[in-house]
Short mmCIF file of C-alpha atoms in Angstrom, two decimals:
data_model
loop_
_atom_site.label_atom_id
_atom_site.label_comp_id
_atom_site.label_asym_id
_atom_site.label_seq_id
_atom_site.Cartn_x
_atom_site.Cartn_y
_atom_site.Cartn_z
CA UNK A 43 7.60 -24.86 -35.83
CA UNK A 44 6.18 -26.67 -32.81
CA UNK A 45 4.20 -24.74 -30.26
CA UNK A 46 6.94 -23.46 -27.98
CA UNK A 47 5.41 -24.05 -24.55
CA UNK A 48 3.21 -26.59 -22.82
CA UNK A 49 -0.39 -26.86 -24.00
CA UNK A 50 -2.79 -24.32 -22.57
CA UNK A 51 -4.56 -26.75 -20.30
CA UNK A 52 -1.34 -27.24 -18.38
CA UNK A 53 -0.57 -23.55 -18.12
CA UNK A 54 -4.15 -22.63 -17.28
CA UNK A 55 -4.88 -25.09 -14.55
CA UNK A 56 -1.98 -24.65 -12.18
CA UNK A 57 -3.91 -25.41 -9.02
CA UNK A 58 -5.09 -28.85 -10.08
CA UNK A 59 -1.81 -30.02 -11.50
CA UNK A 60 0.06 -28.89 -8.37
CA UNK A 61 0.37 -32.38 -6.91
CA UNK A 62 1.96 -33.64 -10.08
CA UNK A 63 4.78 -31.10 -9.76
CA UNK A 64 5.67 -32.18 -6.28
CA UNK A 65 8.66 -34.35 -6.80
CA UNK A 66 9.10 -35.90 -3.39
CA UNK A 67 7.14 -39.12 -3.53
CA UNK A 68 5.37 -39.20 -0.17
CA UNK A 69 3.85 -42.56 0.63
CA UNK A 70 2.43 -44.19 3.73
CA UNK A 71 3.14 -47.77 4.66
CA UNK A 72 0.15 -49.32 6.33
CA UNK A 73 -0.82 -52.82 7.49
CA UNK A 74 -4.45 -53.92 7.64
CA UNK A 75 -6.40 -56.93 8.70
CA UNK A 76 -9.42 -57.40 6.51
CA UNK A 77 -12.37 -59.75 6.52
CA UNK A 78 -14.30 -60.80 3.45
CA UNK A 79 -16.68 -63.43 2.21
CA UNK A 80 -14.98 -66.72 1.46
CA UNK A 81 -15.96 -67.14 -2.14
CA UNK A 82 -13.97 -67.28 -5.38
CA UNK A 83 -12.69 -63.96 -6.70
CA UNK A 84 -13.12 -62.05 -3.46
CA UNK A 85 -9.44 -61.20 -3.13
CA UNK A 86 -9.83 -58.97 -6.16
CA UNK A 87 -12.08 -56.66 -4.13
CA UNK A 88 -9.08 -56.03 -1.87
CA UNK A 89 -6.40 -55.76 -4.50
CA UNK A 90 -8.26 -53.64 -7.02
CA UNK A 91 -9.01 -50.64 -4.74
CA UNK A 92 -5.35 -50.51 -3.68
CA UNK A 93 -4.18 -50.47 -7.28
CA UNK A 94 -6.80 -47.83 -8.18
CA UNK A 95 -5.41 -45.31 -5.68
CA UNK A 96 -1.88 -45.88 -6.98
CA UNK A 97 -0.81 -48.09 -4.07
CA UNK A 98 1.67 -50.90 -4.00
CA UNK A 99 1.10 -54.22 -2.21
CA UNK A 100 4.12 -55.40 -0.25
CA UNK A 101 2.72 -58.60 1.21
CA UNK A 102 -0.53 -60.54 1.50
CA UNK A 103 -1.07 -63.20 4.16
CA UNK A 104 -4.05 -65.24 3.40
CA UNK A 105 -4.56 -68.08 5.85
CA UNK A 106 -7.30 -70.59 5.93
CA UNK A 107 -7.77 -72.49 9.12
CA UNK A 108 -9.30 -75.86 8.21
CA UNK A 109 -10.55 -76.29 11.78
CA UNK A 110 -12.75 -73.24 11.56
CA UNK A 111 -15.87 -73.69 9.51
CA UNK A 112 -16.66 -70.16 8.62
CA UNK A 113 -17.91 -68.44 5.50
CA UNK A 114 -15.62 -65.47 6.08
CA UNK A 115 -11.94 -65.17 5.36
CA UNK A 116 -9.25 -63.06 7.05
CA UNK A 117 -6.53 -61.40 5.00
CA UNK A 118 -3.56 -59.48 6.34
CA UNK A 119 -2.13 -57.02 3.93
CA UNK A 120 0.89 -54.70 4.00
CA UNK A 121 0.86 -51.96 1.40
CA UNK A 122 2.31 -48.60 0.48
CA UNK A 123 -0.18 -45.95 -0.57
CA UNK A 124 0.11 -42.28 -1.50
CA UNK A 125 -0.28 -39.91 1.45
CA UNK A 126 -3.90 -38.92 2.02
CA UNK A 127 -5.40 -41.87 0.18
CA UNK A 128 -6.27 -44.05 3.19
CA UNK A 129 -9.77 -42.62 3.67
CA UNK A 130 -10.87 -43.18 0.04
CA UNK A 131 -9.39 -46.68 0.21
CA UNK A 132 -11.41 -47.58 3.30
CA UNK A 133 -14.54 -46.20 1.65
CA UNK A 134 -13.87 -48.34 -1.40
CA UNK A 135 -13.47 -51.47 0.78
CA UNK A 136 -16.78 -50.70 2.47
CA UNK A 137 -18.60 -50.44 -0.85
CA UNK A 138 -17.23 -53.83 -1.87
CA UNK A 139 -18.32 -55.50 1.35
CA UNK A 140 -14.83 -55.86 2.78
CA UNK A 141 -14.67 -55.21 6.53
CA UNK A 142 -11.58 -53.67 8.06
CA UNK A 143 -10.86 -55.42 11.36
CA UNK A 144 -7.69 -53.56 12.27
CA UNK A 145 -5.38 -50.92 10.86
CA UNK A 146 -1.75 -51.03 11.95
CA UNK A 147 0.54 -48.09 12.56
CA UNK A 148 1.11 -45.86 9.55
CA UNK A 149 4.69 -45.18 8.58
CA UNK A 150 5.59 -42.27 6.36
CA UNK A 151 7.97 -42.93 3.47
CA UNK A 152 9.50 -40.01 1.65
CA UNK A 153 11.70 -40.42 -1.39
CA UNK A 154 13.67 -37.78 -3.20
CA UNK A 155 15.84 -38.27 -6.26
CA UNK A 156 18.83 -36.12 -7.15
CA UNK A 157 21.29 -36.40 -10.03
CA UNK A 158 25.01 -36.44 -9.32
CA UNK A 159 27.55 -35.68 -12.04
CA UNK A 160 31.24 -36.35 -11.50
CA UNK A 161 33.72 -39.05 -10.67
CA UNK A 162 31.44 -40.86 -8.28
CA UNK A 163 33.17 -44.23 -8.43
CA UNK A 164 36.72 -42.86 -8.13
CA UNK A 165 35.73 -40.79 -5.12
CA UNK A 166 34.63 -43.90 -3.22
CA UNK A 167 30.96 -44.42 -3.86
CA UNK A 168 30.50 -46.69 -0.85
CA UNK A 169 31.81 -43.93 1.40
CA UNK A 170 29.31 -41.51 -0.20
CA UNK A 171 26.42 -43.91 0.36
CA UNK A 172 27.68 -44.71 3.86
CA UNK A 173 27.52 -41.02 4.82
CA UNK A 174 23.74 -41.16 4.27
CA UNK A 175 23.08 -44.72 5.47
CA UNK A 176 24.97 -44.19 8.73
CA UNK A 177 22.71 -41.32 9.80
CA UNK A 178 20.02 -43.65 11.04
CA UNK A 179 17.30 -41.37 9.68
CA UNK A 180 17.76 -41.74 5.92
CA UNK A 181 19.14 -44.23 3.46
CA UNK A 182 20.11 -44.52 -0.16
CA UNK A 183 17.28 -46.46 -1.71
CA UNK A 184 18.25 -46.68 -5.39
CA UNK A 185 21.09 -45.80 -7.72
CA UNK A 186 21.04 -45.61 -11.48
CA UNK A 187 24.32 -44.78 -13.18
CA UNK A 188 25.45 -43.97 -16.70
CA UNK A 189 29.19 -44.15 -17.38
CA UNK A 190 29.88 -42.81 -20.88
CA UNK A 191 33.63 -43.53 -21.02
CA UNK A 192 36.65 -44.08 -18.80
CA UNK A 193 37.87 -40.79 -17.29
CA UNK A 194 34.66 -39.03 -18.17
CA UNK A 195 32.29 -37.96 -15.42
CA UNK A 196 29.47 -40.38 -14.74
CA UNK A 197 25.88 -39.35 -14.21
CA UNK A 198 23.95 -40.96 -11.39
CA UNK A 199 20.40 -40.76 -10.19
CA UNK A 200 20.33 -41.32 -6.44
CA UNK A 201 17.09 -41.84 -4.55
CA UNK A 202 17.13 -41.21 -0.82
CA UNK A 203 14.43 -42.61 1.43
CA UNK A 204 13.39 -41.41 4.85
CA UNK A 205 10.43 -41.16 7.19
CA UNK A 206 9.93 -37.40 7.01
CA UNK A 207 10.57 -34.39 4.81
CA UNK A 208 12.73 -32.83 7.51
CA UNK A 209 15.00 -35.87 7.56
CA UNK A 210 15.22 -35.94 3.77
CA UNK A 211 16.40 -32.33 3.92
CA UNK A 212 18.97 -33.20 6.61
CA UNK A 213 20.27 -36.04 4.42
CA UNK A 214 20.50 -33.67 1.44
CA UNK A 215 22.57 -31.23 3.51
CA UNK A 216 25.03 -34.05 4.17
CA UNK A 217 25.10 -34.99 0.50
CA UNK A 218 25.75 -31.35 -0.49
CA UNK A 219 28.77 -31.30 1.82
CA UNK A 220 30.08 -34.53 0.32
CA UNK A 221 29.53 -33.13 -3.19
CA UNK A 222 31.58 -30.06 -2.32
CA UNK A 223 34.43 -32.15 -0.90
CA UNK A 224 34.48 -34.69 -3.72
CA UNK A 225 33.76 -32.05 -6.37
CA UNK A 226 30.72 -33.44 -8.02
CA UNK A 227 27.77 -31.50 -9.27
CA UNK A 228 24.46 -32.15 -7.56
CA UNK A 229 21.25 -31.38 -9.42
CA UNK A 230 18.25 -31.16 -7.14
CA UNK A 231 14.57 -31.14 -7.97
CA UNK A 232 12.78 -27.80 -8.09
CA UNK A 233 10.55 -27.81 -5.05
CA UNK A 234 7.13 -26.35 -5.03
CA UNK A 235 6.08 -24.09 -2.22
CA UNK B 221 7.77 13.79 -26.03
CA UNK B 222 11.42 14.26 -26.99
CA UNK B 223 13.74 11.31 -26.75
CA UNK B 224 17.55 11.12 -26.71
CA UNK B 225 19.16 7.74 -27.26
CA UNK B 226 22.68 6.61 -26.38
CA UNK B 227 23.67 3.45 -28.24
CA UNK B 228 22.60 2.36 -31.69
CA UNK B 229 23.26 -1.37 -31.76
CA UNK B 230 20.64 -3.99 -32.35
CA UNK B 231 18.38 -2.77 -29.51
CA UNK B 232 18.82 0.91 -30.38
CA UNK B 233 17.91 0.26 -34.03
CA UNK B 234 14.83 -1.66 -32.94
CA UNK B 235 13.70 1.26 -30.80
CA UNK B 236 14.36 3.78 -33.60
CA UNK B 237 12.29 1.65 -35.99
CA UNK B 238 9.45 1.36 -33.50
CA UNK B 239 9.39 5.15 -33.04
CA UNK B 240 9.45 5.60 -36.83
CA UNK B 241 6.85 3.00 -37.74
CA UNK B 242 4.36 3.29 -34.93
CA UNK B 243 2.36 6.34 -34.06
CA UNK B 244 3.52 6.62 -30.46
CA UNK B 245 3.77 10.40 -30.18
CA UNK B 246 7.50 10.15 -29.57
CA UNK B 247 10.12 12.24 -31.32
CA UNK B 248 13.77 11.22 -31.48
CA UNK B 249 15.79 14.43 -31.08
CA UNK B 250 19.29 13.17 -30.27
CA UNK B 251 21.21 9.97 -30.85
CA UNK B 252 24.81 8.81 -30.38
CA UNK B 253 26.70 5.65 -31.24
CA UNK B 254 30.27 4.88 -30.23
CA UNK B 255 31.78 7.05 -32.96
CA UNK B 256 29.37 9.88 -33.67
CA UNK B 257 26.20 11.67 -32.73
CA UNK B 258 23.54 14.13 -33.79
CA UNK B 259 21.25 16.56 -32.01
CA UNK B 260 18.17 17.87 -33.85
CA UNK B 261 15.69 19.46 -31.45
CA UNK B 262 13.01 19.56 -34.13
CA UNK B 263 13.20 15.79 -34.62
CA UNK B 264 15.55 13.44 -36.43
CA UNK B 265 14.57 11.91 -39.76
CA UNK B 266 14.93 8.35 -38.48
CA UNK B 267 14.81 6.61 -41.87
CA UNK B 268 17.72 8.60 -43.29
CA UNK B 269 19.68 8.39 -40.00
CA UNK B 270 19.36 4.57 -40.04
CA UNK B 271 20.33 4.51 -43.69
CA UNK B 272 23.46 6.56 -42.95
CA UNK B 273 24.32 4.29 -40.02
CA UNK B 274 23.98 1.27 -42.29
CA UNK B 275 26.16 2.82 -44.99
CA UNK B 276 28.89 4.48 -42.93
CA UNK B 277 28.68 2.85 -39.51
CA UNK B 278 28.03 6.29 -38.03
CA UNK B 279 24.66 7.80 -37.15
CA UNK B 280 25.83 11.41 -37.17
CA UNK B 281 28.83 13.69 -36.99
CA UNK B 282 32.12 12.46 -35.51
CA UNK B 283 32.98 14.47 -32.45
CA UNK B 284 29.39 14.76 -31.25
CA UNK B 285 29.08 12.40 -28.29
CA UNK B 286 27.07 11.35 -25.27
CA UNK B 287 28.33 14.28 -23.17
CA UNK B 288 27.05 16.83 -25.73
CA UNK B 289 23.65 15.15 -25.82
CA UNK B 290 23.37 14.90 -22.04
CA UNK B 291 24.22 18.58 -21.65
CA UNK B 292 21.74 19.70 -24.32
CA UNK B 293 18.14 20.76 -23.72
CA UNK B 294 16.97 18.68 -26.62
CA UNK B 295 15.33 15.83 -24.71
CA UNK B 296 12.82 14.95 -22.00
CA UNK B 297 13.74 11.27 -21.55
CA UNK B 298 17.05 9.50 -22.07
CA UNK B 299 17.17 6.00 -23.51
CA UNK B 300 20.42 4.36 -22.47
CA UNK B 301 21.10 1.25 -24.59
CA UNK B 302 24.86 1.25 -24.94
CA UNK B 303 26.83 -2.02 -24.51
CA UNK B 304 26.75 -3.61 -21.06
CA UNK B 305 29.73 -3.77 -18.77
CA UNK B 306 28.87 -6.10 -15.91
CA UNK B 307 31.95 -5.20 -13.86
CA UNK B 308 31.98 -1.41 -13.81
CA UNK B 309 28.69 -0.50 -15.48
CA UNK B 310 30.56 2.22 -17.36
CA UNK B 311 30.22 4.30 -19.38
CA UNK B 312 26.46 3.75 -19.10
CA UNK B 313 26.43 4.30 -15.33
CA UNK B 314 27.93 7.78 -15.74
CA UNK B 315 25.41 8.69 -18.47
CA UNK B 316 22.49 7.60 -16.34
CA UNK B 317 23.75 9.52 -13.29
CA UNK B 318 24.29 12.64 -15.38
CA UNK B 319 20.79 12.58 -16.85
CA UNK B 320 19.10 11.87 -13.50
CA UNK B 321 21.09 14.66 -11.84
CA UNK B 322 19.65 17.00 -14.46
CA UNK B 323 16.15 15.85 -13.53
CA UNK B 324 15.74 13.88 -16.75
CA UNK B 325 14.05 10.48 -16.65
CA UNK B 326 16.00 7.50 -17.93
CA UNK B 327 14.97 4.23 -19.56
CA UNK B 328 17.67 1.60 -19.91
CA UNK B 329 18.16 -1.97 -21.13
CA UNK B 330 21.61 -2.01 -19.58
CA UNK B 331 21.94 -4.61 -16.83
CA UNK B 332 25.36 -3.48 -15.53
CA UNK B 333 24.43 -0.11 -14.00
CA UNK B 334 21.11 -1.33 -12.57
CA UNK B 335 22.64 -4.43 -10.99
CA UNK B 336 25.68 -2.60 -9.61
CA UNK B 337 24.18 0.57 -8.30
CA UNK B 338 20.42 0.30 -8.04
CA UNK B 339 19.98 1.92 -4.62
CA UNK B 340 21.97 5.05 -5.34
CA UNK B 341 20.45 5.49 -8.84
CA UNK B 342 17.00 5.05 -7.33
CA UNK B 343 17.73 7.71 -4.70
CA UNK B 344 19.23 10.07 -7.28
CA UNK B 345 16.10 9.77 -9.44
CA UNK B 346 13.85 10.43 -6.45
CA UNK B 347 15.92 13.43 -5.35
CA UNK B 348 15.58 15.05 -8.77
CA UNK B 349 11.98 14.13 -9.43
CA UNK B 350 12.91 11.87 -12.31
CA UNK B 351 12.04 8.30 -13.25
CA UNK B 352 14.46 5.45 -13.78
CA UNK B 353 12.97 2.45 -15.56
CA UNK B 354 14.65 -0.76 -16.65
CA UNK B 355 11.99 -3.27 -17.79
CA UNK B 356 14.27 -4.48 -20.60
CA UNK B 357 17.04 -5.56 -18.23
CA UNK B 358 15.17 -8.68 -17.07
CA UNK B 359 13.56 -11.26 -19.38
CA UNK B 360 13.52 -9.08 -22.54
CA UNK B 361 9.99 -8.62 -23.81
CA UNK B 362 8.30 -10.12 -20.72
CA UNK B 363 6.71 -7.27 -18.73
CA UNK B 364 7.95 -8.61 -15.41
CA UNK B 365 8.54 -5.23 -13.75
CA UNK B 366 5.22 -3.77 -14.87
CA UNK B 367 3.44 -6.95 -13.79
CA UNK B 368 4.89 -6.86 -10.29
CA UNK B 369 4.63 -3.09 -9.87
CA UNK B 370 1.22 -2.39 -11.34
CA UNK B 371 -0.56 -5.63 -12.15
CA UNK B 372 0.19 -7.25 -8.80
CA UNK B 373 0.17 -4.05 -6.75
CA UNK B 374 -0.79 -4.77 -3.15
CA UNK B 375 0.40 -8.37 -3.30
CA UNK B 376 3.30 -9.62 -1.24
CA UNK B 377 5.66 -11.51 -3.52
CA UNK B 378 6.77 -14.58 -1.58
CA UNK B 379 8.89 -16.22 -4.25
CA UNK B 380 10.09 -15.54 -7.75
CA UNK B 381 11.68 -18.19 -9.91
CA UNK B 382 12.20 -18.94 -13.54
CA UNK B 383 14.25 -19.39 -16.66
CA UNK B 384 16.22 -16.15 -17.08
CA UNK B 385 18.76 -17.11 -19.73
CA UNK B 386 17.72 -18.05 -23.24
CA UNK B 387 21.17 -19.35 -24.24
CA UNK B 388 21.24 -21.94 -21.45
CA UNK B 389 17.65 -22.89 -22.13
CA UNK B 390 18.46 -23.45 -25.79
CA UNK B 391 21.45 -25.65 -24.96
CA UNK B 392 19.54 -27.77 -22.43
CA UNK B 393 16.55 -28.09 -24.77
CA UNK B 394 18.77 -29.37 -27.57
CA UNK B 395 20.62 -31.80 -25.29
CA UNK B 396 17.27 -33.23 -24.14
CA UNK B 397 15.62 -33.36 -27.57
CA UNK B 398 18.46 -34.58 -29.74
CA UNK B 399 20.83 -36.15 -27.24
CA UNK B 400 23.53 -33.65 -28.23
CA UNK B 401 26.50 -33.27 -25.92
CA UNK B 402 26.93 -29.98 -24.10
CA UNK B 403 29.73 -28.98 -26.50
CA UNK B 404 27.67 -29.82 -29.59
CA UNK B 405 24.65 -27.88 -28.33
CA UNK B 406 26.85 -24.91 -27.44
CA UNK B 407 28.38 -24.94 -30.92
CA UNK B 408 24.92 -25.00 -32.47
CA UNK B 409 23.81 -22.08 -30.26
CA UNK B 410 26.85 -20.12 -31.42
CA UNK B 411 26.16 -20.80 -35.08
CA UNK B 412 22.60 -19.54 -34.65
CA UNK B 413 23.81 -16.41 -32.88
CA UNK B 414 22.25 -17.42 -29.54
CA UNK B 415 25.61 -17.66 -27.77
CA UNK B 416 28.56 -15.27 -27.71
CA UNK B 417 32.05 -16.31 -28.86
CA UNK B 418 32.91 -16.33 -25.15
CA UNK B 419 29.84 -17.99 -23.63
CA UNK B 420 31.11 -17.85 -20.01
CA UNK B 421 28.72 -15.11 -18.96
CA UNK B 422 25.69 -17.15 -20.03
CA UNK B 423 26.62 -20.79 -19.37
CA UNK B 424 28.15 -20.14 -15.94
CA UNK B 425 24.87 -18.64 -14.81
CA UNK B 426 26.25 -15.11 -14.34
CA UNK B 427 23.73 -13.43 -16.65
CA UNK B 428 20.83 -15.09 -14.83
CA UNK B 429 22.37 -14.13 -11.47
CA UNK B 430 22.63 -10.46 -12.50
CA UNK B 431 18.92 -10.50 -13.32
CA UNK B 432 18.17 -11.94 -9.88
CA UNK B 433 20.20 -9.14 -8.28
CA UNK B 434 18.17 -6.54 -10.21
CA UNK B 435 14.89 -8.17 -9.16
CA UNK B 436 15.95 -8.59 -5.53
CA UNK B 437 16.95 -4.94 -5.24
CA UNK B 438 14.06 -3.51 -7.23
CA UNK B 439 11.20 -5.70 -5.99
CA UNK B 440 12.17 -6.16 -2.34
CA UNK B 441 14.54 -3.22 -1.82
CA UNK B 442 17.36 -5.58 -0.88
CA UNK B 443 20.94 -4.46 -1.26
CA UNK B 444 22.35 -7.49 -3.03
CA UNK B 445 25.32 -7.81 -5.33
CA UNK B 446 26.46 -10.62 -7.60
CA UNK B 447 28.53 -12.05 -4.72
CA UNK B 448 25.34 -12.75 -2.76
CA UNK B 449 24.04 -15.15 -5.41
CA UNK B 450 24.80 -18.88 -5.12
CA UNK B 451 25.64 -19.71 -8.74
CA UNK B 452 26.01 -23.04 -10.55
CA UNK B 453 26.16 -22.99 -14.34
CA UNK B 454 25.14 -25.58 -16.92
CA UNK B 455 28.61 -26.35 -18.25
CA UNK B 456 28.84 -29.47 -16.07
CA UNK B 457 25.48 -30.92 -17.10
CA UNK B 458 25.79 -34.14 -19.09
CA UNK B 459 23.47 -35.61 -21.70
CA UNK B 460 23.34 -38.74 -19.52
CA UNK B 461 22.04 -36.71 -16.57
CA UNK B 462 19.23 -35.32 -18.72
CA UNK B 463 18.50 -38.84 -20.01
CA UNK B 464 18.17 -40.07 -16.40
CA UNK B 465 15.68 -37.30 -15.68
CA UNK B 466 13.74 -37.96 -18.88
CA UNK B 467 13.13 -41.57 -17.81
CA UNK B 468 10.58 -40.18 -15.39
CA UNK B 469 9.13 -37.41 -17.56
CA UNK B 470 11.44 -34.92 -15.91
CA UNK B 471 14.08 -32.73 -17.46
CA UNK B 472 16.84 -30.29 -16.42
CA UNK B 473 16.65 -26.51 -16.72
CA UNK B 474 18.71 -23.62 -15.35
CA UNK B 475 16.48 -22.03 -12.72
CA UNK B 476 17.02 -18.74 -10.92
CA UNK B 477 15.10 -18.27 -7.69
CA UNK B 478 14.55 -15.67 -5.01
CA UNK B 479 12.90 -16.67 -1.73
CA UNK B 480 13.24 -13.62 0.55
CA UNK B 481 11.98 -15.35 3.71
CA UNK B 482 14.72 -17.94 3.49
CA UNK B 483 17.32 -15.50 2.15
CA UNK B 484 17.69 -17.67 -0.95
CA UNK B 485 19.21 -16.12 -4.07
CA UNK B 486 20.29 -18.99 -6.29
CA UNK B 487 20.95 -19.97 -9.89
CA UNK B 488 21.35 -23.71 -10.50
CA UNK B 489 20.44 -26.49 -12.91
CA UNK B 490 17.38 -28.27 -11.48
CA UNK B 491 15.31 -31.35 -12.11
CA UNK B 492 11.83 -30.25 -13.15
CA UNK B 493 8.75 -32.09 -14.52
CA UNK B 494 8.39 -31.66 -18.27
CA UNK B 495 4.79 -30.57 -17.73
CA UNK B 496 5.84 -27.64 -15.52
CA UNK B 497 4.97 -24.24 -17.04
CA UNK B 498 8.61 -23.13 -16.65
CA UNK B 499 9.75 -25.85 -19.05
CA UNK B 500 9.82 -23.69 -22.18
CA UNK B 501 11.51 -24.51 -25.46
CA UNK B 502 14.57 -23.06 -27.13
CA UNK B 503 15.49 -19.46 -26.23
CA UNK B 504 12.27 -18.54 -24.43
CA UNK B 505 12.29 -17.15 -20.92
CA UNK B 506 9.70 -17.90 -18.26
CA UNK B 507 9.15 -16.55 -14.79
CA UNK B 508 6.78 -17.61 -12.04
CA UNK B 509 5.71 -15.14 -9.37
CA UNK B 510 4.24 -16.50 -6.14
CA UNK B 511 2.00 -14.06 -4.33
CA UNK B 512 -0.21 -14.08 -1.28
CA UNK B 513 -3.45 -12.96 -2.92
CA UNK B 514 -3.10 -13.73 -6.61
CA UNK B 515 -1.50 -17.15 -6.15
CA UNK B 516 0.99 -18.09 -8.79
CA UNK B 517 1.39 -16.13 -12.04
CA UNK B 518 3.61 -17.44 -14.83
CA UNK B 519 4.85 -15.26 -17.68
CA UNK B 520 6.45 -16.73 -20.80
CA UNK B 521 8.05 -14.84 -23.67
CA UNK B 522 11.09 -13.88 -25.64
CA UNK B 523 14.04 -12.94 -23.48
CA UNK B 524 16.16 -11.25 -26.12
CA UNK B 525 16.07 -9.78 -29.63
CA UNK B 526 16.05 -6.35 -31.19
CA UNK B 527 12.32 -5.67 -31.43
CA UNK B 528 11.50 -7.66 -28.28
CA UNK B 529 13.84 -5.55 -26.17
CA UNK B 530 12.60 -2.42 -27.93
CA UNK B 531 9.08 -3.39 -26.82
CA UNK B 532 10.15 -3.31 -23.16
CA UNK B 533 11.94 0.03 -23.60
CA UNK B 534 8.96 1.60 -25.39
CA UNK B 535 6.58 0.43 -22.64
CA UNK B 536 8.78 2.17 -20.07
CA UNK B 537 8.83 5.37 -22.16
CA UNK B 538 5.07 5.42 -22.47
CA UNK B 539 4.67 4.63 -18.77
CA UNK B 540 6.76 7.68 -17.86
CA UNK B 541 4.94 9.88 -20.36
CA UNK B 542 1.49 8.79 -19.23
CA UNK B 543 2.28 8.95 -15.51
CA UNK B 544 4.25 12.18 -15.65
CA UNK B 545 2.75 14.80 -13.37
CA UNK B 546 0.40 12.29 -11.85
CA UNK B 547 2.58 11.23 -9.00
CA UNK B 548 2.38 12.71 -5.58
#
């Protein structure tokens, strides 16, 4: 018989694994203007640290002005990184000889996924999505649906995106109301304190 | 210490065996089942009583019942393990009241009376200098009450949440592991004896909610009833929903939670990371206690079963015996 509960290291070390349990993905969108030596392979020293902290690059603008004869190169980068990881990222740039010229405004991005079970399509799915999207403070970011058979309830994972935890909670309140009216079951993540 | 026991089903037999087989210093002096009873102040021969019960379905003489035992002087502590009635709590509630009114301490595994009438039973016990203990009513063998009362004494409990129903946990585990439908998993649970013929009480989340009511009233002195619990069962959970969760190393479990500061008393299926300590397999129960000083404590163990429930009852008996006369 298999060991009936998670391995001891998981049970033992609650404090360290805390972050992992937190199911709202909280990211920060940040734009940066960086300066580095203009030599082959240097872009890696920008990209690698971002990937190491679990970040995601949204855009890279890498312009070379032929009129300027300089041995340095400017790169503008827009990326999404986990909350609290900006400081280590800047430190990592410094160690690799990348100078940070400017850091743009940080924007918080919070995502929460819930599972909806019921007749989502037949109860006007675009109306359901519209109830969230029309708030102005939250939007439906992704949908993933499994429809087992006609007339059987479908199961849908819905991810809602917003700029703060408070607004995510407001959006969820709206969704709970809709779920009550349209009679579908909403399964929410267990939140940690 | 002389023990009287009302009820000789699976739990009662487990307790009788534990008293017989382990040197606990306990003597069973009276016992009643639904049809018969016996009172032997010098101590019952448990082995032959169990053998008679097995053979005839009766533990003693027809006509001898709970009332005779309660009125006798043959016991110091009453063990009340008769079948649960979640709506009225009877007849167990009446037995417990009677014993407490006589100044006799009571240990019970019966959720009905404790969930329905905790405050007045608690007062009655206090008034008559008796103890009322009910460790076995919540999470079977897990010493949740002792942990909160003694082990975590002095801590403020800020939140309590966990898996309180083994039947639901079994069904959800099987749906996740084998891709069974809810109906298939329920059928399997029935065949294995984990679910009743009428599974409503378990799968609708009522059993878990009753345990939350007991905890809320006992731990925080609230005056909650079943109507105060927001309840969603697992009967609407689909295999597809679990599959969607599993894509991200998450799963779905029926979680009961009490957050006093937010007045939350809720039982609902929830998305939870598979690596979370509350994600236990099969019929296990698990409960996490959040405290101010001790941080988070998680207890995992068997939530039902004859010997497992007997363990909780015996621990209450020994607690009363060892603390008797010591309290102010």
